[in-house]
Coordinates of C-alpha atoms in Angstrom, one line a residue:
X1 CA 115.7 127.1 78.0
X2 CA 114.8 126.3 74.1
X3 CA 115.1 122.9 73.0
X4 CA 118.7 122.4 72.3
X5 CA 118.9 123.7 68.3
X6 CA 120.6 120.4 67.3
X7 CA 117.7 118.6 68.6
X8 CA 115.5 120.6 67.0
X9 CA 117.3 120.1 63.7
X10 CA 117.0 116.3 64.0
X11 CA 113.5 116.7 65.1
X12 CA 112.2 118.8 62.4
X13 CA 113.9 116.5 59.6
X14 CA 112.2 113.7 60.6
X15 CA 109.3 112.2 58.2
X16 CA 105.5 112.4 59.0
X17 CA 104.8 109.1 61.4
X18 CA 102.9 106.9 59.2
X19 CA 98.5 106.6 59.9
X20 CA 97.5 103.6 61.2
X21 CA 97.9 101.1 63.7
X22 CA 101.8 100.8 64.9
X23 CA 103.4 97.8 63.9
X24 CA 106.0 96.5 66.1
X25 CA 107.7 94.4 64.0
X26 CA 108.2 96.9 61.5
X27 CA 108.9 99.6 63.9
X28 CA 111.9 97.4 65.2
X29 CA 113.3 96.8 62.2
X30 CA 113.6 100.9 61.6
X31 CA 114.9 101.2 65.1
X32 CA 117.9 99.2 63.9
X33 CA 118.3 100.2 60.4
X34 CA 121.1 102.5 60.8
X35 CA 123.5 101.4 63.6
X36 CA 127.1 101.6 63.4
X37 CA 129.3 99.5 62.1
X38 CA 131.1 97.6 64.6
X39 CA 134.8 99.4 64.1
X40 CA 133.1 102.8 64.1
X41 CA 132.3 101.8 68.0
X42 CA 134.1 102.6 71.2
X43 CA 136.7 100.8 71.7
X44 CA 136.9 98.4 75.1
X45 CA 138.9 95.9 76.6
X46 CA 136.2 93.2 75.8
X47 CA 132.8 93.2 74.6
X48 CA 130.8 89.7 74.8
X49 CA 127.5 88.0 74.0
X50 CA 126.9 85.6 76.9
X51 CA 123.9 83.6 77.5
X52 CA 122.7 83.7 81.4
X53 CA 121.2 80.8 82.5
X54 CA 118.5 82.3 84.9
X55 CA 115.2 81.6 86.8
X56 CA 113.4 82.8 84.2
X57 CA 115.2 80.8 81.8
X58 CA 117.8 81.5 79.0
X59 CA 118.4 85.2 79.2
X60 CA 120.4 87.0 76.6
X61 CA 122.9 89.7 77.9
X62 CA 126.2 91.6 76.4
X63 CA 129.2 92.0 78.6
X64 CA 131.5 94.9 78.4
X65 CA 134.3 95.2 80.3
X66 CA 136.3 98.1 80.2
X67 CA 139.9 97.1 81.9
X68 CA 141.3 93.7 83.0
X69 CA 141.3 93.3 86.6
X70 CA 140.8 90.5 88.8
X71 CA 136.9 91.9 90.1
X72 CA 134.4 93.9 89.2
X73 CA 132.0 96.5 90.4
X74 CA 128.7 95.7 88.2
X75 CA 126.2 97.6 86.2
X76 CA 123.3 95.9 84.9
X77 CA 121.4 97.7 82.1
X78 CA 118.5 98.3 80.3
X79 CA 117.6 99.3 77.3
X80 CA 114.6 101.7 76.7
X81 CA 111.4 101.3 74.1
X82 CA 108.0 101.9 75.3
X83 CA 108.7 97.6 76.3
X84 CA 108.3 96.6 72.5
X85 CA 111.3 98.7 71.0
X86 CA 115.0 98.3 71.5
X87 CA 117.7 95.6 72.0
X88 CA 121.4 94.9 72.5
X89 CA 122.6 96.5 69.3
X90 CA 120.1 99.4 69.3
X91 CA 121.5 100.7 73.0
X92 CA 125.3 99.0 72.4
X93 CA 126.5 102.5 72.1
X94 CA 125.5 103.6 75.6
X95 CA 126.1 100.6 77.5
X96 CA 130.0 101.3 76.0
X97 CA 129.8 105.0 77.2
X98 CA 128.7 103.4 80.4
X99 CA 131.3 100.5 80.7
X100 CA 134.3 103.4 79.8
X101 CA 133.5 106.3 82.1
X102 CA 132.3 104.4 85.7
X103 CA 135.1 102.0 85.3
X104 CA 132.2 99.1 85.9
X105 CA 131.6 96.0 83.9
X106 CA 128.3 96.4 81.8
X107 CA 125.8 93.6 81.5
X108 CA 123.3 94.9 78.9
X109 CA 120.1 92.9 79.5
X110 CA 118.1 91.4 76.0
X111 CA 115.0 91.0 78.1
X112 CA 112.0 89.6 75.8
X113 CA 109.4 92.3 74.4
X114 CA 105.7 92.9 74.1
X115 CA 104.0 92.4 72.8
X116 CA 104.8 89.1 72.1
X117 CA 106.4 88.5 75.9
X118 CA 103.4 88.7 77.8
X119 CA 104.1 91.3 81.4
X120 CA 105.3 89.8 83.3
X121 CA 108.0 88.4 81.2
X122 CA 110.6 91.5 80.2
X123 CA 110.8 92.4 84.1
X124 CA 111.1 88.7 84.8
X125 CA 114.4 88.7 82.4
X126 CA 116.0 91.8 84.1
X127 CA 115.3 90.5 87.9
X128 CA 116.5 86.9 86.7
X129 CA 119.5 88.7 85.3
X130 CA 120.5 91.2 87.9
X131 CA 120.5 88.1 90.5
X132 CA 122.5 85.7 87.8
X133 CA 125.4 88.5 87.9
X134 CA 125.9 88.6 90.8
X135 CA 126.2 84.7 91.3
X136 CA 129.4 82.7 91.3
X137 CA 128.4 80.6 88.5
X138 CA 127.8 84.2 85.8
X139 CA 132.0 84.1 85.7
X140 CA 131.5 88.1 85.8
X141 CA 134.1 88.4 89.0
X142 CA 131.5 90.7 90.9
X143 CA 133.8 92.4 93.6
X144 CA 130.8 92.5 96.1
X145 CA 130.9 95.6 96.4
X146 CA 129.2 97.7 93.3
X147 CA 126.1 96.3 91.5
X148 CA 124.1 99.0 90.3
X149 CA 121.0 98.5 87.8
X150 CA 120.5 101.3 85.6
X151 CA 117.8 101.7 82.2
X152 CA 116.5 104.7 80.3
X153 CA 113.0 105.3 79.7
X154 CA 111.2 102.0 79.6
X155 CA 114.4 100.3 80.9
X156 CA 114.4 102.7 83.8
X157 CA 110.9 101.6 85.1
X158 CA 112.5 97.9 85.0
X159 CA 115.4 99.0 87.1
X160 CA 113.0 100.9 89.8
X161 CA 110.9 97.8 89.4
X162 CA 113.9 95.2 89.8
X163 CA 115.1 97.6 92.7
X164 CA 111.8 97.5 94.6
X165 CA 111.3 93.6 93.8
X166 CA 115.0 93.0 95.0
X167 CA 114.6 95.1 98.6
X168 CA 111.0 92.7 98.9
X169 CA 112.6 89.2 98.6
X170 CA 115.3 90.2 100.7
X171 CA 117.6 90.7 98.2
X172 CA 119.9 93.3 99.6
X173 CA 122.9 93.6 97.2
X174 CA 121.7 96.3 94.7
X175 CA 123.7 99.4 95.9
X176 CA 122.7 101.9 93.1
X177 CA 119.6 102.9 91.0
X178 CA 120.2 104.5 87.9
X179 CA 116.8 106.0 85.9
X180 CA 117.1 108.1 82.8
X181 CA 114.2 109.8 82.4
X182 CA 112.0 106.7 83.4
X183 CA 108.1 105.6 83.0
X184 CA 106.9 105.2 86.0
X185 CA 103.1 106.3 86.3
X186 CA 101.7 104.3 82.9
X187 CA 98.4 106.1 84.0
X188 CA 98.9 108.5 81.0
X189 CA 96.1 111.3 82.5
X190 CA 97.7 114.6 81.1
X191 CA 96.1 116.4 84.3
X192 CA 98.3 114.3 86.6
X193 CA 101.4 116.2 85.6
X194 CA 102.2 119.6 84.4
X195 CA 104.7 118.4 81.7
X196 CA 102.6 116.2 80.3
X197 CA 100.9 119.4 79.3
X198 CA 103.6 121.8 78.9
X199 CA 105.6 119.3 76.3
X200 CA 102.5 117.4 74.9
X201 CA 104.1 118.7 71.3
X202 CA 106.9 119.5 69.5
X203 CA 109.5 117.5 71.3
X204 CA 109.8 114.0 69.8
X205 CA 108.2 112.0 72.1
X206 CA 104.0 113.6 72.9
X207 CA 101.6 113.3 75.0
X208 CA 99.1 111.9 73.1
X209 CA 101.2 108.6 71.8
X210 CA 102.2 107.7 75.3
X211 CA 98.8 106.0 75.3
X212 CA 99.6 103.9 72.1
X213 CA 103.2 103.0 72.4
X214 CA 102.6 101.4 75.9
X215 CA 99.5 99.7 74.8
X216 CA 101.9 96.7 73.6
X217 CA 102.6 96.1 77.4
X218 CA 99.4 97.4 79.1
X219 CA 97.5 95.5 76.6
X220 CA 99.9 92.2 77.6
X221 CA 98.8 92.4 81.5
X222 CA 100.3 95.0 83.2
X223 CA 98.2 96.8 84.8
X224 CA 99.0 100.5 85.7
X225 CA 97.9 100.2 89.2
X226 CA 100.5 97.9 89.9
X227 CA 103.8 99.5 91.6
X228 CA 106.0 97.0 89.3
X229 CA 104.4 98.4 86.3
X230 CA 104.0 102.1 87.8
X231 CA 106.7 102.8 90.3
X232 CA 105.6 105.1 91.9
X233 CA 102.5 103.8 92.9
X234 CA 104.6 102.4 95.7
X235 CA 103.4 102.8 99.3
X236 CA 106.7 102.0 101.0
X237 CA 109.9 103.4 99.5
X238 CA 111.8 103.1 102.5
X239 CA 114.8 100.6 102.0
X240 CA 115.2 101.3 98.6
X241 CA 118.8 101.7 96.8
X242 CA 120.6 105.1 96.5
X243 CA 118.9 106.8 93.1
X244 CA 120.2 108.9 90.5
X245 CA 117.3 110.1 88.5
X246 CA 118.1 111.8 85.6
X247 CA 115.4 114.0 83.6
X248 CA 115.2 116.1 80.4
X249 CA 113.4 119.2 80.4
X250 CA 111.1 119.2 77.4
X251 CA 109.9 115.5 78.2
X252 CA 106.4 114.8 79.1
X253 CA 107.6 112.6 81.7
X254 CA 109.8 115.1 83.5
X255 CA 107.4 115.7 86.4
X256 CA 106.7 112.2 87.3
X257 CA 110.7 111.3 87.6
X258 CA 111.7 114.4 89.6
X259 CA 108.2 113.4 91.9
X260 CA 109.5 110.2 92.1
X261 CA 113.1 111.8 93.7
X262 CA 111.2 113.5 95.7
X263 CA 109.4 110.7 97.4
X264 CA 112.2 108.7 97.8
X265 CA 113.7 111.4 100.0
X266 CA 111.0 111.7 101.9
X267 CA 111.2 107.9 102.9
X268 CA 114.8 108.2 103.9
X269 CA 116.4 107.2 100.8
X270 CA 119.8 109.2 99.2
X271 CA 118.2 110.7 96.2
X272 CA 119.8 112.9 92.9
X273 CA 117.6 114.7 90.9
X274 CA 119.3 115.6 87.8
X275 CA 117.7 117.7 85.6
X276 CA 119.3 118.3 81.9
X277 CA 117.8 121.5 80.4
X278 CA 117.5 121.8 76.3
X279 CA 117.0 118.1 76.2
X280 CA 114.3 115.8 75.7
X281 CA 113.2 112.4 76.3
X282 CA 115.6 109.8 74.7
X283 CA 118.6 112.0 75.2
X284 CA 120.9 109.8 76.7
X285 CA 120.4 107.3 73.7
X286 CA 120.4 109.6 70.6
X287 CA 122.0 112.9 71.6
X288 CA 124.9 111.6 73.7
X289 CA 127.2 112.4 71.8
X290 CA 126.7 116.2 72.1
X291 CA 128.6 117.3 74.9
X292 CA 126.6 118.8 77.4
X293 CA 124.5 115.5 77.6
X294 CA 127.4 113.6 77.2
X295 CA 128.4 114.5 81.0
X296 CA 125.3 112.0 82.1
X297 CA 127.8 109.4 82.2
X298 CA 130.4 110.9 84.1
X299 CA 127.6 112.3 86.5
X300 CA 126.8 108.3 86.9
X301 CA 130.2 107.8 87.3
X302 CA 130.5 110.6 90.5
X303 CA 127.0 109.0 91.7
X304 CA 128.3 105.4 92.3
X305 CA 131.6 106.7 93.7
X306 CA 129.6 108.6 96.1
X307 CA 129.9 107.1 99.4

């Protein structure tokens, strides 16, 4: 299938990237230039900024709670950005889609950035904050039941990363993984996977900047060899949570989430390859709201009710 044509609108409006080094700082401030005003949102129940006091310090997250009840199935999330991009507000709008159609409370994650955050200080601030919800002392009502971590891109190498850590220390309460077209070989070889090949160009996100928008993080100390940089690295993914792994089909990185499924299943664990075709990577953050990738969120939904 052809990229989706609204897609390919977007793309082919956008301005030449300027030359030079990237600049972060500049970079973010673009990324958050033109986000919604706050009434223009969805609507929820509640919607708070809540500092969680962690292990790895003060940690901010966003709450979103979508009905009043006495407990909560959890869903900790985060945000995508090559680990220097993104934030609370740039990602609000899915965390919301999130909150409304699984019925979960949402804790969106503000986990520090490179390159400024040295690795491994962003994954630090999404383990710290998965184990604070769940805690009596985060006020967030878990139920005990449901506590799911979730992230796109970026965000979903952190929650295969913080799924993997949890299973190691003996932290057995994560139920659910959740990875939108995730990172999770940062060894960016394009002879490693076909797609790197077959959608080096054309499709927002190419081949050939992988190198330089990870180089904020890589440069910062993590090392691609590392299965909590590069998930699937792992040796051992036996034990792991039941995964949802969602893909795009014109996304370099297709290959290496739907090997990653793959290999899960192959060391017992429930896997879901889900595979959206006409999209590319960043989907669930930009073109959400067109319906046919719209339905990620209720396919999350049907995931965590899946017993």
């Amino acid at each position: 299938m052809t990229l989706h044509p609204e897609i390919a609108e977007f793309l082919a409006a956008l301005p030449a990237p300027p030359e030079g080094p990237l600049d972060p700082v500049a970079m973010r401030a673009a990324d958050e230039a033109h986000l919604p005003l706050l009434e223009e949102r969805l609507p929820l129940h509640a919607v708070q900024d809540v500092t969680a006091k962690t292990d790895a310090g003060e940690v901010p997250v966003r709450v979103y709670t979508p009905a009043e009840a006495d407990t909560y199935g959890l869903l900790v999330y985060f945000h995508g950005g090559a680990f220097f991009l993104g934030s609370l507000e740039t990602h609000d709008h899915v965390a919301r889609s999130l909150a409304q159609e699984t019925g979960l409370r949402v804790v969106s994650v503000g986990y520090r950035l490179a390159p400024e955050a040295a690795f491994p200080a962003g994954l630090d601030d999404c383990y710290a904050a998965v184990r604070w919800a769940a805690g009596e002392d985060s006020g967030l009502d878990w139920d005990g039941a449901t506590l799911a971590v979730a992230g796109d891109s970026s965000g979903g190498t952190f929650a295969a990363a913080v799924a993997a850590r949890a299973h190691d220390d003996g932290f057995d309460r994560i139920t659910h993984q959740i990875l939108y077209y995730p990172s999770l070989d940062l060894d960016f070889d394009a002879d490693r996977y076909p797609s790197l090949r077959e959608n080096a160009t054309g499709y927002g996100l190419e081949t050939a900047g992988l190198k330089p928008f990870n180089a904020f993080y890589l440069d910062s100390g993590a090392d691609p060899a590392d299965p909590l940089v590069s998930p699937i690295k792992r040796t051992d993914l036996s034990g792991l949570p039941p995964a949802l792994v969602v893909t795009a089909e014109h996304d370099p990185l297709r290959d290496e989430g739907e090997l990653y499924g793959e290999l899960l299943r192959a060391a017992g664990v429930a896997a879901t390859v889900s595979r959206y075709p006409g999209a590319g990577h960043g989907f669930v953050q930009h073109f959400s709201w067109i319906p046919e990738y719209h339905r990620v969120f209720g396919e999350t939904r049907d995931f965590l009710n899946r017993r």
